[in-house]
Coordinates of C-alpha atoms in Angstrom, one line a residue:
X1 CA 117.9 49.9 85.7
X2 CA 114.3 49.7 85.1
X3 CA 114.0 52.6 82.4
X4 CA 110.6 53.8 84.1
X5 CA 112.6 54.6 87.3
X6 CA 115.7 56.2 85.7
X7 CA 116.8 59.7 86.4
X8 CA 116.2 62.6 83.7
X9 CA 118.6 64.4 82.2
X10 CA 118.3 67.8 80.4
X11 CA 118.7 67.9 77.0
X12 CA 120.9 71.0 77.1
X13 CA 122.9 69.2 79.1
X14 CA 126.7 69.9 77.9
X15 CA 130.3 68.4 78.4
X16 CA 132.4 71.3 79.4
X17 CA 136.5 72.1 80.0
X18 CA 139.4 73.6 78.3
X19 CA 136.9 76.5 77.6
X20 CA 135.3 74.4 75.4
X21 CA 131.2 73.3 75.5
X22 CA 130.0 70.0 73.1
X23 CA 126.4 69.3 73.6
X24 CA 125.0 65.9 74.4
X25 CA 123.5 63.9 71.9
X26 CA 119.7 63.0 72.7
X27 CA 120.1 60.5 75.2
X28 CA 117.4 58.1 77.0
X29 CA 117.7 59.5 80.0
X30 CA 116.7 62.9 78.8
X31 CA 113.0 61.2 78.6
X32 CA 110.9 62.0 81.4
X33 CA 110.5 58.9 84.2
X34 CA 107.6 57.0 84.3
X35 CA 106.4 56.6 88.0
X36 CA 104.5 53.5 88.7
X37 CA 101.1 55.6 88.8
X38 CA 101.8 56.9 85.6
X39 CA 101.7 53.6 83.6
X40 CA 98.1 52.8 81.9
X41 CA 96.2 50.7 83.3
X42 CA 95.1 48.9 80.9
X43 CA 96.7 47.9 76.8
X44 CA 95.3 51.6 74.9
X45 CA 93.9 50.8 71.5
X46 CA 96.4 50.8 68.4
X47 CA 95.1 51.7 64.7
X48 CA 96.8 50.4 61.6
X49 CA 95.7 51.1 58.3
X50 CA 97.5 48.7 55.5
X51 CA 96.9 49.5 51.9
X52 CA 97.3 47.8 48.8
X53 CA 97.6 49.4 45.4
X54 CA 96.0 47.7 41.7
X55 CA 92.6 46.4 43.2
X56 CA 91.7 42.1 43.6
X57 CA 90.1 39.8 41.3
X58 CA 86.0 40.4 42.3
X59 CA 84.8 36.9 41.7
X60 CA 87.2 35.2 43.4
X61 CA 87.7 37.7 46.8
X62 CA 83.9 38.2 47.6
X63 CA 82.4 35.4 49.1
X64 CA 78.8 34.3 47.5
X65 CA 75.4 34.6 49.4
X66 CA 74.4 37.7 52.0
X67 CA 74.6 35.8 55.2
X68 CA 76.9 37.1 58.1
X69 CA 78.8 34.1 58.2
X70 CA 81.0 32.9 54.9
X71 CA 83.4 30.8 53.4
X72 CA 87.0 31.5 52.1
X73 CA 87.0 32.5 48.2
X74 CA 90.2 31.5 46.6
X75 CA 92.1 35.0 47.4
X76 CA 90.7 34.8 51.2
X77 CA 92.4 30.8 51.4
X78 CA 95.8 32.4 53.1
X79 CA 93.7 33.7 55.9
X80 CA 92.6 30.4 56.8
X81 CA 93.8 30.6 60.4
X82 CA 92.8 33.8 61.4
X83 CA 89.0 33.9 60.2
X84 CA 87.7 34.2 63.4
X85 CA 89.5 37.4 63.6
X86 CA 88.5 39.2 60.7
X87 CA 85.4 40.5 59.7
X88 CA 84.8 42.0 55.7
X89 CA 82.8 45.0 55.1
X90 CA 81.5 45.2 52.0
X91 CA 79.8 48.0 49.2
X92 CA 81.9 50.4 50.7
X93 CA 83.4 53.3 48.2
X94 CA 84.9 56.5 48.0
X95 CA 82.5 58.8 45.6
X96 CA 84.4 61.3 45.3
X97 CA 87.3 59.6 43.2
X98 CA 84.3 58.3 40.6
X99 CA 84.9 59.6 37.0
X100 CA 88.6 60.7 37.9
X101 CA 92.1 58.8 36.7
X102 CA 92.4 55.2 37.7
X103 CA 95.2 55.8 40.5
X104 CA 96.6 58.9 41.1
X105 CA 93.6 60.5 42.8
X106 CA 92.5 57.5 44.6
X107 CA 95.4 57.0 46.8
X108 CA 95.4 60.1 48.3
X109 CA 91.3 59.1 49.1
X110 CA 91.7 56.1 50.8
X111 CA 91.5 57.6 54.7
X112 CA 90.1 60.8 53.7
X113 CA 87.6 60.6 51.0
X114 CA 88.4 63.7 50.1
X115 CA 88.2 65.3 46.0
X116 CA 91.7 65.1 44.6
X117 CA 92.4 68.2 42.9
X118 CA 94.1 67.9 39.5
X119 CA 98.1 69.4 39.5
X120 CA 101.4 69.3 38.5
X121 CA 102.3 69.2 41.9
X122 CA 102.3 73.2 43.0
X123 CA 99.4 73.3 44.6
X124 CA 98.5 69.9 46.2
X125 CA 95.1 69.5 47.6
X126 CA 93.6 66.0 48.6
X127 CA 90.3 67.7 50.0
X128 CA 91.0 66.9 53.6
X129 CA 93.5 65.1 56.3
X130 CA 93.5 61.0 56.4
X131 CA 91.9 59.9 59.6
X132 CA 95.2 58.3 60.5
X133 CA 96.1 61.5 61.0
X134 CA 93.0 62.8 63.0
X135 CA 93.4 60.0 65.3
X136 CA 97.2 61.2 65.8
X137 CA 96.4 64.5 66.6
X138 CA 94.5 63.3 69.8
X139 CA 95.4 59.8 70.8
X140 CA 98.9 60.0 69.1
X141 CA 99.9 62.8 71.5
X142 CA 100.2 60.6 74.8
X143 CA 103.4 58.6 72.5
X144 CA 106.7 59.9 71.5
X145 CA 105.7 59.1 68.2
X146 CA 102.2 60.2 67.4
X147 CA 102.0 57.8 64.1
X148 CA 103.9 55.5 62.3
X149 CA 104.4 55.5 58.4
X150 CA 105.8 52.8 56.5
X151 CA 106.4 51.5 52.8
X152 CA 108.4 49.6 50.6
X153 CA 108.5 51.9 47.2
X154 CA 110.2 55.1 47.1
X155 CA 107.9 58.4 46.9
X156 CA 107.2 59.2 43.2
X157 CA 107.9 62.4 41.5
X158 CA 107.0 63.8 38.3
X159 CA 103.8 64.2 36.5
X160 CA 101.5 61.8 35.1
X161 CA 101.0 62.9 31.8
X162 CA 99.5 60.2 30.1
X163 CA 97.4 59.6 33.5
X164 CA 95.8 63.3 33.3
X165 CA 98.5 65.5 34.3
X166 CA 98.1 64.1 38.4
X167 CA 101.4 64.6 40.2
X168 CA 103.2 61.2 40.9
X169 CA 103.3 62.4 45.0
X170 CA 99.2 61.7 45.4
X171 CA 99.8 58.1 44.3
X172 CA 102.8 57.6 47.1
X173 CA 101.1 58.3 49.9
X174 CA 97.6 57.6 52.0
X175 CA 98.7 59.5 55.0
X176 CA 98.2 63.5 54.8
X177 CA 98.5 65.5 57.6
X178 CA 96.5 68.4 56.1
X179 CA 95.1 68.5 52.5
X180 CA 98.7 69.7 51.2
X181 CA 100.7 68.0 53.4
X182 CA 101.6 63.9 52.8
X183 CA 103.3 62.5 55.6
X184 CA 106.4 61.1 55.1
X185 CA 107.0 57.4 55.1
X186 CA 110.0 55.0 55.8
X187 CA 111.3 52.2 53.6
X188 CA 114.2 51.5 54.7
X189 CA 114.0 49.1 58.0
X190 CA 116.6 50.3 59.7
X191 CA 115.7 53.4 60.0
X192 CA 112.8 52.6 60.9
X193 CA 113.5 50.0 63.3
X194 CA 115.8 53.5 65.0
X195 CA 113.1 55.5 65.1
X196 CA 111.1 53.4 67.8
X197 CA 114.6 53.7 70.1
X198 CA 116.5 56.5 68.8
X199 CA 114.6 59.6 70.3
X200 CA 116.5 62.4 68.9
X201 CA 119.0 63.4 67.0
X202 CA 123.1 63.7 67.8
X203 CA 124.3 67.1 68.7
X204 CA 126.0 68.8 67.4
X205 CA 123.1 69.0 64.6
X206 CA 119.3 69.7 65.4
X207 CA 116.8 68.4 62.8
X208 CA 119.2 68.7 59.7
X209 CA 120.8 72.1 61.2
X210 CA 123.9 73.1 63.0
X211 CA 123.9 73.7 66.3
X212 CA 125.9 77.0 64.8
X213 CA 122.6 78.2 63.4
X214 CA 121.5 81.6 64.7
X215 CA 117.7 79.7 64.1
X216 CA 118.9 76.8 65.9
X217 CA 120.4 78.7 68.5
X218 CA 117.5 80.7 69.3
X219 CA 115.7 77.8 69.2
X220 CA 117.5 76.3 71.6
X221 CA 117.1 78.9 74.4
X222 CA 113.2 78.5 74.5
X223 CA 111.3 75.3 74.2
X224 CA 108.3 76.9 72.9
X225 CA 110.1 78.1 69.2
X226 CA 109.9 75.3 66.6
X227 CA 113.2 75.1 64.3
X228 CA 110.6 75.4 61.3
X229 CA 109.1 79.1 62.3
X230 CA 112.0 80.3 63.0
X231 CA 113.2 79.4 59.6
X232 CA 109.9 78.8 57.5
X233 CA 110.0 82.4 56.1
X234 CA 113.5 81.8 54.2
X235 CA 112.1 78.0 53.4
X236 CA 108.8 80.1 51.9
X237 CA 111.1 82.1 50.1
X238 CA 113.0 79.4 48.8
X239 CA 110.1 77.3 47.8
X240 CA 108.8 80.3 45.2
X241 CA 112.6 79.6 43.5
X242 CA 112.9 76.4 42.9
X243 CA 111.2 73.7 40.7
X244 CA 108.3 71.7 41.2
X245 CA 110.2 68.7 42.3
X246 CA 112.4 70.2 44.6
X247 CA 109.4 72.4 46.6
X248 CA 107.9 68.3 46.7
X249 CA 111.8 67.4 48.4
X250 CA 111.5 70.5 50.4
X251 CA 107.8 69.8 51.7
X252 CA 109.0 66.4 52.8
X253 CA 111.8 67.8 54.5
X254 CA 110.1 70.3 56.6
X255 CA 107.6 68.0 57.3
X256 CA 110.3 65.1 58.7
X257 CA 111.7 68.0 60.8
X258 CA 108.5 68.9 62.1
X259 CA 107.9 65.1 62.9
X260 CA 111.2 64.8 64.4
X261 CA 110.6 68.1 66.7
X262 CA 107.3 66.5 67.4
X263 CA 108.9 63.8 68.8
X264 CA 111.3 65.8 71.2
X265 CA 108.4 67.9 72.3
X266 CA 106.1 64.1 73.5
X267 CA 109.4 62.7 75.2
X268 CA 109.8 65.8 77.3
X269 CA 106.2 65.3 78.6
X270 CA 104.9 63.2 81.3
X271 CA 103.3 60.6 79.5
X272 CA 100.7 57.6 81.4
X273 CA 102.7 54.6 78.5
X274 CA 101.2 51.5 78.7
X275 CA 104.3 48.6 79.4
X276 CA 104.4 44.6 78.4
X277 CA 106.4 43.1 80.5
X278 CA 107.4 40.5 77.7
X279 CA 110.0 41.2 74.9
X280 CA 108.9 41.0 71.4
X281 CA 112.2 39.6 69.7
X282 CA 113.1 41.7 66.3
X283 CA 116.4 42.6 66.1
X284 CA 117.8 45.7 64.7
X285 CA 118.1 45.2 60.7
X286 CA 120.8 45.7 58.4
X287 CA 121.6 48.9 56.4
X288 CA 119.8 48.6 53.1
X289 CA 116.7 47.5 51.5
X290 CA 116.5 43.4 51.7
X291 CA 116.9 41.7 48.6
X292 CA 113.9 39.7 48.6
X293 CA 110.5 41.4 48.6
X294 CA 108.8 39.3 51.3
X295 CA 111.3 40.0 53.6
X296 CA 111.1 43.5 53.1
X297 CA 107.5 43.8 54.0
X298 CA 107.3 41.1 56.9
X299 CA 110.5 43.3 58.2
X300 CA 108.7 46.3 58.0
X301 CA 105.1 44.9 59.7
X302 CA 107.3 43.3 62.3
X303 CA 108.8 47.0 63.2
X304 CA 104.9 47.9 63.1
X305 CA 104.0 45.4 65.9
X306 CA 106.7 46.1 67.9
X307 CA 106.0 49.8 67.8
X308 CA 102.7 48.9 69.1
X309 CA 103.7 46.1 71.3
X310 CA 106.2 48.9 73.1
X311 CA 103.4 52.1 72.7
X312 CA 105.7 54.1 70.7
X313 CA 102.4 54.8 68.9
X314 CA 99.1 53.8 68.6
X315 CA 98.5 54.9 64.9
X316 CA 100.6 53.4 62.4
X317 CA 99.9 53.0 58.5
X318 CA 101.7 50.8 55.6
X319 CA 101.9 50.7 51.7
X320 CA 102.5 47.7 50.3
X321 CA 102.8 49.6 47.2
X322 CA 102.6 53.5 45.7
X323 CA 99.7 53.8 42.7
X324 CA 100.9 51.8 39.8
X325 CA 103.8 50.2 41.2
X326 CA 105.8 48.3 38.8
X327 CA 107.6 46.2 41.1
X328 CA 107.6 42.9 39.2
X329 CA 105.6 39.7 40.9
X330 CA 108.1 37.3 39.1
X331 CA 109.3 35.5 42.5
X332 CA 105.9 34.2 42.6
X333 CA 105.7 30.9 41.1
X334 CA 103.7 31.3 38.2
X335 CA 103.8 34.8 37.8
X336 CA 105.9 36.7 35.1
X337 CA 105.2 40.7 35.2
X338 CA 104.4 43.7 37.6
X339 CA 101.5 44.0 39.7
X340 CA 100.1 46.7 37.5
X341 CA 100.8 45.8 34.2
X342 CA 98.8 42.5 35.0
X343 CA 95.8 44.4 37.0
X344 CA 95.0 45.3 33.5
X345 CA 94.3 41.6 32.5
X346 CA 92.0 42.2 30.0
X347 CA 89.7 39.6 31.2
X348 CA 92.8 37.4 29.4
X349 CA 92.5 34.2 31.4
X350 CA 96.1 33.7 31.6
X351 CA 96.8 37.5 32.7
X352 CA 93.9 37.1 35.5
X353 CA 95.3 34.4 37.2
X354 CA 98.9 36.0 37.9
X355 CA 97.0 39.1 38.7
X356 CA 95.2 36.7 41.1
X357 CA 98.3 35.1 42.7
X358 CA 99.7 38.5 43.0
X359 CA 96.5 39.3 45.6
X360 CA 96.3 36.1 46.9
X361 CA 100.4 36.7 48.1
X362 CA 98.6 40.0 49.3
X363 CA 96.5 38.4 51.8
X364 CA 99.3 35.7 53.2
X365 CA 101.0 39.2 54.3
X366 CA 97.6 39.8 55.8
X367 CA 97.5 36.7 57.7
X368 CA 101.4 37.0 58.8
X369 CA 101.1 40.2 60.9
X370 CA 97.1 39.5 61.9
X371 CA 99.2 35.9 63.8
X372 CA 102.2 37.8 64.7
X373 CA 100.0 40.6 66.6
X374 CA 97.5 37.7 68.3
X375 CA 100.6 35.5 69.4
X376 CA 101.8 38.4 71.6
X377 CA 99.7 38.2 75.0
X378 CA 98.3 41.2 76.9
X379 CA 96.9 41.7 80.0
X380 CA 93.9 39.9 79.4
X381 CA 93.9 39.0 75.8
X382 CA 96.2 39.5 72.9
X383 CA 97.6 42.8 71.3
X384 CA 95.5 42.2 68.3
X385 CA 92.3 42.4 70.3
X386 CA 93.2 45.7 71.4
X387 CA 93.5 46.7 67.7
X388 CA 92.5 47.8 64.9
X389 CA 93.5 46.6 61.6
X390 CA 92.1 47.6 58.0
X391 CA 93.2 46.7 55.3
X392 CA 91.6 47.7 51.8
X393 CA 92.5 48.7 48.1
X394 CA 91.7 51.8 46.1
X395 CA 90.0 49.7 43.2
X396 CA 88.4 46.6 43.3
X397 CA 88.8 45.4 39.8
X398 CA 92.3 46.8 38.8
X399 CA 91.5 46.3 35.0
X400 CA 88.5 48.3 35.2
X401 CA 89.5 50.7 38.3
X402 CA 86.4 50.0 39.5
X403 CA 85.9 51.9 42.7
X404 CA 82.6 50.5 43.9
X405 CA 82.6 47.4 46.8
X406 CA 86.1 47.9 47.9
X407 CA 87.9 44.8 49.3
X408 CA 87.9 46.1 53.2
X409 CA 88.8 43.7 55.7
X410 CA 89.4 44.6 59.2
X411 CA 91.2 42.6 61.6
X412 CA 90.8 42.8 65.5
X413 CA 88.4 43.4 68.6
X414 CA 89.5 47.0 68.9
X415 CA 88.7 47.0 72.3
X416 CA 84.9 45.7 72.3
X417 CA 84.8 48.0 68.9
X418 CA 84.5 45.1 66.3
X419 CA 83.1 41.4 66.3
X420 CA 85.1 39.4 64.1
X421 CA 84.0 36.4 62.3
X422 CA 81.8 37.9 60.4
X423 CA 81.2 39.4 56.7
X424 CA 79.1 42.6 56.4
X425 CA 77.1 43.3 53.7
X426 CA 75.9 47.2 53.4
X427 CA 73.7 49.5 51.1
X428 CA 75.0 49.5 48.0
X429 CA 77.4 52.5 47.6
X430 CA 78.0 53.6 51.3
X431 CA 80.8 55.8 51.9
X432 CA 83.8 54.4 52.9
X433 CA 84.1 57.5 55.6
X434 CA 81.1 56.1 57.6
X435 CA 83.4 53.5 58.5
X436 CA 85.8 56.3 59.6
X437 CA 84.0 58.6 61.6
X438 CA 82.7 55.4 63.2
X439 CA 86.0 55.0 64.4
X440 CA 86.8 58.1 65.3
X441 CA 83.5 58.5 66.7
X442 CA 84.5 55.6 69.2
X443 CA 87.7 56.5 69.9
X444 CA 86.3 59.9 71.8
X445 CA 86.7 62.3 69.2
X446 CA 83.6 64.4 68.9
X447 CA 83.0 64.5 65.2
X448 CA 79.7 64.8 63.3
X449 CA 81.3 63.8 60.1
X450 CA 84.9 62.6 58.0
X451 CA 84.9 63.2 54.2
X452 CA 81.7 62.5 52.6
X453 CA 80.0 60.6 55.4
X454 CA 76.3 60.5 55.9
X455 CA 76.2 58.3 58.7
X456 CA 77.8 55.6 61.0
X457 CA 78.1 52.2 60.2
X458 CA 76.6 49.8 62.6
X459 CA 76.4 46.1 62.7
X460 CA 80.4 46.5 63.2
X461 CA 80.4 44.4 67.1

């Protein structure tokens, strides 16, 4: 059956007999039908934000010259084939991480632009929410899942003593739902790929409680009381008891519950999805991490697309790294070390050129979901040109963390939003969050500025 037409099931619906009751786990019929009016009418926009940690090598990513029109640098060579569908914006930066530690407080920046305050970890505060975030909060709400994190390194934890006593959580995460509050982001495939088709959890346990929960059970008898306020109180109370890496594990776990309630709360409501008639072939992965790197992340963009492909969300963000990552490059050929260790090349010419292949690998990942998301059709173009992709660094120069001229490239027509092709040169120094609140700005939300913005960015289609 046509799972648009199907017929809806409570989600208190219970097996009963033998005076005996065993809810239902969360079933796909318990989502609300689609009628045929309720579908879109035409592909929404989708918003992914891909970051990269440890910066590029300048003088061989930014093309020479100031004309609109360029040629491929050495680091740009694997996006060969999709040049007409990318566009670089450059002498764009975040001010507000200038003069602070290399990493830690730059991550946390990236889609906010917010000032990073200094801590241990107690009392978080990134100076504002990522505009992934702000776009989820409106846009995001017409999907069961309003955005989409994903990663391949494990959140940090810990202190950064020797970086200026920043805790390790700022540099694992770019998505932060309020200025305290990082969003929680999956590594593991799997459980991603389940996410996009597994809209609840079994009964008999609701968002990591029993069912035997007198919170979960007076949850249950009115759909207006979250699982979290009926509990946050004793989690509050909790919090003030324990260390400062378990209230970071506790955060994360209210926050997934949150997200998981979230979810429930958008597949009860009737929703205007947009469908592709076409399949997009990824097939559910295995348990684990893969063994090889590059199939980690191509796994995890793949489960990206698809998300968008099926409009299970339309805001979606990815790590390629946390700050600092030490994951060793060595599967490169050429390359012997970690991605950060060589960032700090020393102008050493051996150093510089692994450093260099490590970015250059970068952008081949670029160029593997930008052709993965323009070979899917839809409607009357592609699913890429009803996107937006950005991808960008903290850093441009990893050995100096040098913060001025990020690399940005964005990828995409966005809807009419962007003109690809094209390089952009701006003012020297323009905040990074003029690109943002452009976006935002033409995506409905009535904003008069994001982080420290002084304008819109124009020259963008």
């Amino acid at each position: 059956m046509n799972p648009i037409f199907r017929k809806r099931i409570s989600r208190r619906s219970v097996l009963r007999g033998a005076g005996a009751a065993l809810a239902l786990p969360f079933l796909d019929s318990m989502v609300p039908a689609l009628n045929a009016n309720e579908a879109l009418e035409k592909p929404p926009l989708r918003n992914a934000f891909l970051f990269m940690p440890n910066g590029v090598n300048p003088k061989n990513f930014t093309p020479p010259g100031d004309e609109e029109k360029f040629e491929l640098t050495p680091m740009l060579q694997p996006l060969a084939n999709v040049k007409d569908d990318i566009m670089l914006l450059e002498n764009l930066w975040n001010e507000q991480t200038s003069g602070r530690n290399g990493h830690w407080p730059k991550v946390p920046a990236f889609l906010s632009g917010g000032f990073v305050v200094r801590t241990s970890g107690r009392d978080m505060d990134t100076g504002g929410v990522s505009v992934d975030q702000l776009l989820a909060s409106t846009i995001g709400q017409g999907t069961p899942l309003p955005s989409f994190e994903l990663g391949v390194d494990e959140a940090y934890t810990g202190v950064d003593n020797i970086g200026g006593g920043f805790t390790r959580i700022y540099g694992s995460h770019i998505a932060w739902r309020d200025p305290h509050t990082p969003v929680p982001k999956e590594i593991i495939p799997q459980l991603a790929f389940d996410r996009l088709f597994r809209t609840g959890p079994a009964a008999p346990v609701v968002s990591g409680f029993s069912t035997a929960h007198p919170a979960v059970a007076k949850s249950l008898a009115r759909d207006d009381i979250s699982v979290l306020d009926l509990v946050l109180e004793d989690a509050h109370s909790m919090r003030n008891q324990v260390g400062m890496n378990d209230r970071a594990k506790l955060d994360e776990y209210l926050e997934s519950v949150r997200a998981v309630e979230r979810r429930i709360e958008n597949s009860l409501k009737p929703q205007k999805r947009w469908i592709n008639e076409t399949g997009y072939d990824v097939k559910r992965p295995g348990a684990g991490i893969p063994d090889k790197h590059i199939e980690h992340v191509q796994l995890m963009l793949d489960i990206m697309v698809l998300a968008f492909w099926t409009d299970t969300t339309r805001v979606g963000t990815f790590m390629f790294g946390n700050a600092q990552t030490g994951r060793n490059f060595s599967f490169i050929d050429g390359v012997n070390g970690s991605f950060h260790g060589l960032s700090h090349h020393r102008d050493e010419e051996d150093k510089l050129i692994q450093y260099e292949k490590i970015g250059t690998w970068h952008m081949a990942q670029l160029a593997y979901v930008i052709e993965k998301m323009r070979s899917l059709k839809e409607a009357d173009g592609t699913l890429l040109d009803h996107s937006l992709v950005m991808f960008g660094s903290t850093l441009k120069d990893g050995n100096k963390h040098d913060n001025h001229d990020l690399p940005i490239i964005m990828a995409g027509r966005g809807n009419g939003i962007l003109t690809p092709g094209r390089r952009v040169r701006y003012k020297k120094d323009t905040p990074l969050c003029n690109l943002y609140l452009t976006l935002l700005q033409k995506q409905g939300l009535d904003r008069k500025t994001f982080g420290d913005s002084n304008g819109t960015l124009d020259r963008l289609a």
